[in-house]
C-alpha positions as protocol buffer text, in pm:
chain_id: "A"
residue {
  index: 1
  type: UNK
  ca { x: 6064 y: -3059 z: 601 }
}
residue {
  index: 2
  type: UNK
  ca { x: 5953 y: -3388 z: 636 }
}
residue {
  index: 3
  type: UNK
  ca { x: 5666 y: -3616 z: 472 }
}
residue {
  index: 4
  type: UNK
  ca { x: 5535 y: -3653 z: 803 }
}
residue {
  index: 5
  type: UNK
  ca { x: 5540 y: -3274 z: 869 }
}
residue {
  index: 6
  type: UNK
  ca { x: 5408 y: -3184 z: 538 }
}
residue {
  index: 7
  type: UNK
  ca { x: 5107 y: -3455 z: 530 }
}
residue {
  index: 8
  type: UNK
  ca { x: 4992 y: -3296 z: 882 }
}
residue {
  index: 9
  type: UNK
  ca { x: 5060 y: -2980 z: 774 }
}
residue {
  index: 10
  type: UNK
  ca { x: 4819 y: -3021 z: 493 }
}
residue {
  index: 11
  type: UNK
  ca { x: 4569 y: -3209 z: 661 }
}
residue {
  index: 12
  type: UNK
  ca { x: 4552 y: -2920 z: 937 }
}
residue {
  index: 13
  type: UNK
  ca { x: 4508 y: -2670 z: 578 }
}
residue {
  index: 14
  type: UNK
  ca { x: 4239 y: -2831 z: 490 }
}
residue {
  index: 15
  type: UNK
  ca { x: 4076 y: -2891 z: 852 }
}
residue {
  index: 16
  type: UNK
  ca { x: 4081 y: -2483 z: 859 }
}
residue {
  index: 17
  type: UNK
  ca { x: 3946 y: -2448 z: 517 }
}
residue {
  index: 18
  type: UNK
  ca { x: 3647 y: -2680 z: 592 }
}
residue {
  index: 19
  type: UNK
  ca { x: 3541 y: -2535 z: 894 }
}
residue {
  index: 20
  type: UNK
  ca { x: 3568 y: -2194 z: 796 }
}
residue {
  index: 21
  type: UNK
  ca { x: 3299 y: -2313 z: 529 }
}
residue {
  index: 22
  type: UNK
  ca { x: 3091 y: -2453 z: 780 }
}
residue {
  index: 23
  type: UNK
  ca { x: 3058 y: -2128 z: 953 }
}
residue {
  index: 24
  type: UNK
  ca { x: 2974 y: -1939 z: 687 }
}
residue {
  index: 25
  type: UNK
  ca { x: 2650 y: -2123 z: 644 }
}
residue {
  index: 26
  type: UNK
  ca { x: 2390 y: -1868 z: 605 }
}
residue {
  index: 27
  type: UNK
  ca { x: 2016 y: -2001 z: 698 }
}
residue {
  index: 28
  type: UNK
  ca { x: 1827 y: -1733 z: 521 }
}
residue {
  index: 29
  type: UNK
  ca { x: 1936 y: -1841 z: 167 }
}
residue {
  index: 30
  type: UNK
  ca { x: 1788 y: -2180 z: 186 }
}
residue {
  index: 31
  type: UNK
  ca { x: 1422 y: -1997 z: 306 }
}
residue {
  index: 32
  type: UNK
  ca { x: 1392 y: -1802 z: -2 }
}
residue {
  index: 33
  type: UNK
  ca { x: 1387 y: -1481 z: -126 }
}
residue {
  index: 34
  type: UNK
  ca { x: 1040 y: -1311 z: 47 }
}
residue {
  index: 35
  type: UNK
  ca { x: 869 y: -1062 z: -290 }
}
residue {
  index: 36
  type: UNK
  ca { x: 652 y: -794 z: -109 }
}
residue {
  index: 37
  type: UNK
  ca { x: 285 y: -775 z: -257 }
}
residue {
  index: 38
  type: UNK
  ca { x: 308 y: -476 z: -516 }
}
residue {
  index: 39
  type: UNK
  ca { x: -35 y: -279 z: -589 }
}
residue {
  index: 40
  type: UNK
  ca { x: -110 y: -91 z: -915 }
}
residue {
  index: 41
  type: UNK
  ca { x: -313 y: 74 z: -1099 }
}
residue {
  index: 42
  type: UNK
  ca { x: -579 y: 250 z: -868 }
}
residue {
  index: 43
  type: UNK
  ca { x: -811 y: 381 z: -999 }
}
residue {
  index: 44
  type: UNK
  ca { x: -959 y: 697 z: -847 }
}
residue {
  index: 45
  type: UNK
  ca { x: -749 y: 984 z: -862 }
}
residue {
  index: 46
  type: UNK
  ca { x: -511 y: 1057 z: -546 }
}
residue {
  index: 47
  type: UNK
  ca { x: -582 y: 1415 z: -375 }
}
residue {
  index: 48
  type: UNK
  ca { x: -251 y: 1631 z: -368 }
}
residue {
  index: 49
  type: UNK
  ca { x: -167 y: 1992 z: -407 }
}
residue {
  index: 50
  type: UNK
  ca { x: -136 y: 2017 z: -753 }
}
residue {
  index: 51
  type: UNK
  ca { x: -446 y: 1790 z: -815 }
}
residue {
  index: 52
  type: UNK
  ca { x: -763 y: 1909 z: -592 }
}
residue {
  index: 53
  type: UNK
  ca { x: -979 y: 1640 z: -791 }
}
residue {
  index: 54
  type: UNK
  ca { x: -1315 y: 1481 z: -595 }
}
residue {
  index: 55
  type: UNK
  ca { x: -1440 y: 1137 z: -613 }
}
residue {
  index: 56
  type: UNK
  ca { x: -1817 y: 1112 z: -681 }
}
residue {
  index: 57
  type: UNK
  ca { x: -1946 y: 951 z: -361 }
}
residue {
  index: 58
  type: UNK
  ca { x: -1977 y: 607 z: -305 }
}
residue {
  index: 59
  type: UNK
  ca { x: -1804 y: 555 z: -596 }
}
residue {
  index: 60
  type: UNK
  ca { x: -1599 y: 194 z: -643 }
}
residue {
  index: 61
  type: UNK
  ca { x: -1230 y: 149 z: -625 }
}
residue {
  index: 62
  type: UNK
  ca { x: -1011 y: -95 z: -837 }
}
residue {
  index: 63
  type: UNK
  ca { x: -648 y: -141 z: -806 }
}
residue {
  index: 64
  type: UNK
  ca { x: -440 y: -459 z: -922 }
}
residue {
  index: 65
  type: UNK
  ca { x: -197 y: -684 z: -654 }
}
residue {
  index: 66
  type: UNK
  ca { x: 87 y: -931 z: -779 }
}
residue {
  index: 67
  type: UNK
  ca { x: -7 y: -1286 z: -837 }
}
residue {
  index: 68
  type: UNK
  ca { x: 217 y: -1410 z: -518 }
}
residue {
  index: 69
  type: UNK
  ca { x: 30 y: -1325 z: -227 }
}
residue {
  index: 70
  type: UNK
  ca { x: -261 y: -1513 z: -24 }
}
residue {
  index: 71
  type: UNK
  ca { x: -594 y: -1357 z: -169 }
}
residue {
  index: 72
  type: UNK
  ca { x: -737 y: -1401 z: 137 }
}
residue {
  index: 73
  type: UNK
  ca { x: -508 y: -1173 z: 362 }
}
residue {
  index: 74
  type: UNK
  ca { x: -608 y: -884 z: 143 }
}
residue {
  index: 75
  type: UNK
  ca { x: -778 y: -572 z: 345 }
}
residue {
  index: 76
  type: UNK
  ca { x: -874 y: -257 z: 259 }
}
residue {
  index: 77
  type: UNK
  ca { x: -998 y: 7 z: 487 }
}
residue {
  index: 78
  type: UNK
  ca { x: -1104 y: 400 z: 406 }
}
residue {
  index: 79
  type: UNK
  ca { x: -1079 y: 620 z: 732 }
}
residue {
  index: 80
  type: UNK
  ca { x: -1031 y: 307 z: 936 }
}
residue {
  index: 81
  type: UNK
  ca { x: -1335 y: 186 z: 785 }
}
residue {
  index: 82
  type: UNK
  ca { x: -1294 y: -177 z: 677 }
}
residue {
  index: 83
  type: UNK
  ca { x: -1449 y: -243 z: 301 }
}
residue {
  index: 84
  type: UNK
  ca { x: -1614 y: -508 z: 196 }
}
residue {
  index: 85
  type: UNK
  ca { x: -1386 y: -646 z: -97 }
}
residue {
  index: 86
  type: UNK
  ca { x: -1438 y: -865 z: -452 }
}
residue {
  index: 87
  type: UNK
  ca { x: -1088 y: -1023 z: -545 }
}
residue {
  index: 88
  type: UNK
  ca { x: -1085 y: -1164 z: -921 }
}
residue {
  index: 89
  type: UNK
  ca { x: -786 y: -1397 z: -1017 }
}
residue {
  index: 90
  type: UNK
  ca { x: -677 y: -1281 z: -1322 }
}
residue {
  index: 91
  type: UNK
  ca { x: -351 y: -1530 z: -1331 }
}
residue {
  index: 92
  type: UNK
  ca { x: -79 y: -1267 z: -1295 }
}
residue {
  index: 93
  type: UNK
  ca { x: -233 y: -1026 z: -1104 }
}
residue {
  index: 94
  type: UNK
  ca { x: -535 y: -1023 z: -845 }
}
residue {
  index: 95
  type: UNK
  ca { x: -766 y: -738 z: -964 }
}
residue {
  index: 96
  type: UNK
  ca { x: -930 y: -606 z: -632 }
}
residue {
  index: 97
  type: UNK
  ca { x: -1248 y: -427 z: -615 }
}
residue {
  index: 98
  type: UNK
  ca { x: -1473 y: -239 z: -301 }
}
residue {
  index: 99
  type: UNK
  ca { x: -1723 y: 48 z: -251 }
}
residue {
  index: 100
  type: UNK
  ca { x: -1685 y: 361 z: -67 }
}
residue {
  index: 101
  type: UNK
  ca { x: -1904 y: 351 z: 226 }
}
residue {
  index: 102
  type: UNK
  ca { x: -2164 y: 665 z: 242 }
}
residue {
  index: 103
  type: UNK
  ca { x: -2027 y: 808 z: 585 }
}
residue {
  index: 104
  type: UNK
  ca { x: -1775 y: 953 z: 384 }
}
residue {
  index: 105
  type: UNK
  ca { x: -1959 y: 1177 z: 177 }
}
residue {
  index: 106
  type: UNK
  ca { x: -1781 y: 1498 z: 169 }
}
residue {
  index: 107
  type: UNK
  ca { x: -1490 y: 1435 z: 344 }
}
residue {
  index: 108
  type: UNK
  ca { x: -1108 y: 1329 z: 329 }
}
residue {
  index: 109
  type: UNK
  ca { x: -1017 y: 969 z: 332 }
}
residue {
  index: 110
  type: UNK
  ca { x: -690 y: 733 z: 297 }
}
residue {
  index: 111
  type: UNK
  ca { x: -745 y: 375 z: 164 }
}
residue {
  index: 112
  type: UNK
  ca { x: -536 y: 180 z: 314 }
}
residue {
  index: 113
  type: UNK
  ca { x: -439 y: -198 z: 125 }
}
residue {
  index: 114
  type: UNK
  ca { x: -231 y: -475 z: 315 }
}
residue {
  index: 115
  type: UNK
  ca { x: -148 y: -829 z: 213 }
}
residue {
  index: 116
  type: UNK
  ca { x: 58 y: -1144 z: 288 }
}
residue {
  index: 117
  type: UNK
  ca { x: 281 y: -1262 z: 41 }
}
residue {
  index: 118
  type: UNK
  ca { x: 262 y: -1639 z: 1 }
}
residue {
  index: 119
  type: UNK
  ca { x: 648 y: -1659 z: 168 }
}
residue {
  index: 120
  type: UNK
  ca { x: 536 y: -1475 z: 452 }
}
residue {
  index: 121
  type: UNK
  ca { x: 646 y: -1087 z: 407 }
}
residue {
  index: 122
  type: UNK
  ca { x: 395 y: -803 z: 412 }
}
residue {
  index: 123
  type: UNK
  ca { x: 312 y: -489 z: 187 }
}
residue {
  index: 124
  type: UNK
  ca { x: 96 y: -183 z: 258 }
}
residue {
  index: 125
  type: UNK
  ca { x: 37 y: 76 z: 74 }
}
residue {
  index: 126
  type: UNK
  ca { x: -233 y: 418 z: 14 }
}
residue {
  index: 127
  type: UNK
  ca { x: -400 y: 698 z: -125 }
}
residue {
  index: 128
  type: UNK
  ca { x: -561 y: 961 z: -43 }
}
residue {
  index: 129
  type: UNK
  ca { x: -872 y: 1094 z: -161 }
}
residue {
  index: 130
  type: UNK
  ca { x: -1127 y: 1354 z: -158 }
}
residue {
  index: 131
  type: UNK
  ca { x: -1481 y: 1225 z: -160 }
}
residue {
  index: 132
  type: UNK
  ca { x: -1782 y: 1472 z: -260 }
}
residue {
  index: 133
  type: UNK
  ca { x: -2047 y: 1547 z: -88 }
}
residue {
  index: 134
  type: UNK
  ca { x: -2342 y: 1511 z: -346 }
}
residue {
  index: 135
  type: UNK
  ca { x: -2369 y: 1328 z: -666 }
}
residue {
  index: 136
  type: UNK
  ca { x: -2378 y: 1652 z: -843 }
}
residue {
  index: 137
  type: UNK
  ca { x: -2074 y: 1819 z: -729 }
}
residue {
  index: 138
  type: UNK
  ca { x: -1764 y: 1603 z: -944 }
}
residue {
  index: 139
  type: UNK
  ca { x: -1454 y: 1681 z: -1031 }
}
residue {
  index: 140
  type: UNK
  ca { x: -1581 y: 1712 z: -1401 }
}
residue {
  index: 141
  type: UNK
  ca { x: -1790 y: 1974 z: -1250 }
}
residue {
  index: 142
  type: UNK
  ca { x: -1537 y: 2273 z: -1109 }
}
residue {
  index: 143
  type: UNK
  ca { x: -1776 y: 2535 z: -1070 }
}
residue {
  index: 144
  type: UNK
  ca { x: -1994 y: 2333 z: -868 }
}
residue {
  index: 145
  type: UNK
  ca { x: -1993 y: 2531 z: -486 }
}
residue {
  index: 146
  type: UNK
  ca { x: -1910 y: 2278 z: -257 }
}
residue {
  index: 147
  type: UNK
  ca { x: -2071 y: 2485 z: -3 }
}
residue {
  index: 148
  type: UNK
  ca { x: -2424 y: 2476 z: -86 }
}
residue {
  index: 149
  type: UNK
  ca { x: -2614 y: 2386 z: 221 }
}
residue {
  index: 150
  type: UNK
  ca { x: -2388 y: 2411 z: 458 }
}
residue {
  index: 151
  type: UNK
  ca { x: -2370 y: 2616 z: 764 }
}
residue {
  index: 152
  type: UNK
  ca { x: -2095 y: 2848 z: 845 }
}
residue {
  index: 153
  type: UNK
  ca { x: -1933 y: 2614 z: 1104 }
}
residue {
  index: 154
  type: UNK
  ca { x: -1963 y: 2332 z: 869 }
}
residue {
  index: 155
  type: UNK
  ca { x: -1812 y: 2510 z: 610 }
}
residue {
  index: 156
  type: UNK
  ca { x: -1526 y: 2605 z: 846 }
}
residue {
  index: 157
  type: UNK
  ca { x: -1461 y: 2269 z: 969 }
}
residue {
  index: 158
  type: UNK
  ca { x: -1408 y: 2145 z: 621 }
}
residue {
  index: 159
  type: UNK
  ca { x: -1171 y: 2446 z: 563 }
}
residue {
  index: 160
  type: UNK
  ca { x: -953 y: 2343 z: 866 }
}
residue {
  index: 161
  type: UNK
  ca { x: -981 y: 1966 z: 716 }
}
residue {
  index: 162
  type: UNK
  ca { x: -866 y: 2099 z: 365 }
}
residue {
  index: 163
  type: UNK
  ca { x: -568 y: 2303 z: 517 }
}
residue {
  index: 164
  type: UNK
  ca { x: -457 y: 2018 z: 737 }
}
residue {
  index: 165
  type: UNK
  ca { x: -428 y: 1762 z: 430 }
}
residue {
  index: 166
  type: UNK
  ca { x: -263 y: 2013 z: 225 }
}
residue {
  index: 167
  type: UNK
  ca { x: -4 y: 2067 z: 507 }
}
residue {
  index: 168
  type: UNK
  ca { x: 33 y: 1713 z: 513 }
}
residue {
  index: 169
  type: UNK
  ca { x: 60 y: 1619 z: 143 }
}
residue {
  index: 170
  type: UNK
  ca { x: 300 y: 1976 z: 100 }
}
residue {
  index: 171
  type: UNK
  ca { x: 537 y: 1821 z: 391 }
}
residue {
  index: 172
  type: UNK
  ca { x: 491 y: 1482 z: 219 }
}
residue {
  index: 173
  type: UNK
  ca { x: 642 y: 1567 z: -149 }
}
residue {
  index: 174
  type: UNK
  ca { x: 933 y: 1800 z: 34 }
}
């Protein structure tokens, strides 16, 4: 071969090589990595099968948030209710704080959480709980009757409520 050959012959090599880099420019590494919001520690116990526990009504609920989300985008809802919330900077975590409202005395209810992580990506997450209907009946207290001063039909109702969330949270751990 000749120089002449060879030199374009490397020049075109490295023409390729270039713009085969170019096109592998990918624009989501230079936005950054997006963390979704992670909540912890809440702390009212979560209704299942295996644990039938009550919440005493009205009772507050606490649960932690990572540090890299916009405090302000935090919501919290029970039953589609939206709850009035305290949010406490504690430097690596957001410790977040609301009351039960007292329509939901004696019934089922998920809490729902959402927030926006500073970068722009979104977590959820929920529990479900079982709120009692009177101070005095607690999950401390078993033998309370749940019943007392109900009617018939209101007693039913809450039977069909209880065997619909235990479907639910049966089909949810399968």
């Amino acid at each position: 071969m000749t120089t002449k050959k060879l030199l374009k012959l490397t020049v075109f090599s490295i023409a390729a090589l270039l713009a085969n880099e170019a096109s592998a420019y990918d624009e989501e590494k230079e936005k950054g990595h997006c963390k979704a919001p992670k909540f912890r520690d809440f702390n009212l116990p979560v209704y299942n099968v295996e644990n039938k526990v009550e919440v005493a009504p009205e009772s507050e609920l606490m649960f932690t948030i990572s540090n890299w989300i916009a405090p302000d985008s935090i919501t919290v809802t029970a039953k589609g209710i939206p709850l009035e919330v305290d949010v406490e900077n504690k430097n690596s975590f957001f410790r977040v704080s609301a009351k039960l409202p007292a329509s939901l005395n004696g019934k089922f209810a998920r809490i729902n959480v959402s927030a926006d992580a500073v970068l722009g990506c979104k977590g959820m997450d929920g529990w479900l709980i079982k709120i009692a209907d009177s101070p005095q009946i607690l999950a401390s207290e078993p033998e309370a009757d749940e019943n007392v001063g109900k009617t018939a039909a209101e007693q039913g109702v809450d039977k069909v409520e209880e065997e619909k969330v235990e479907a639910i949270v049966e089909n949810a751990g399968e």
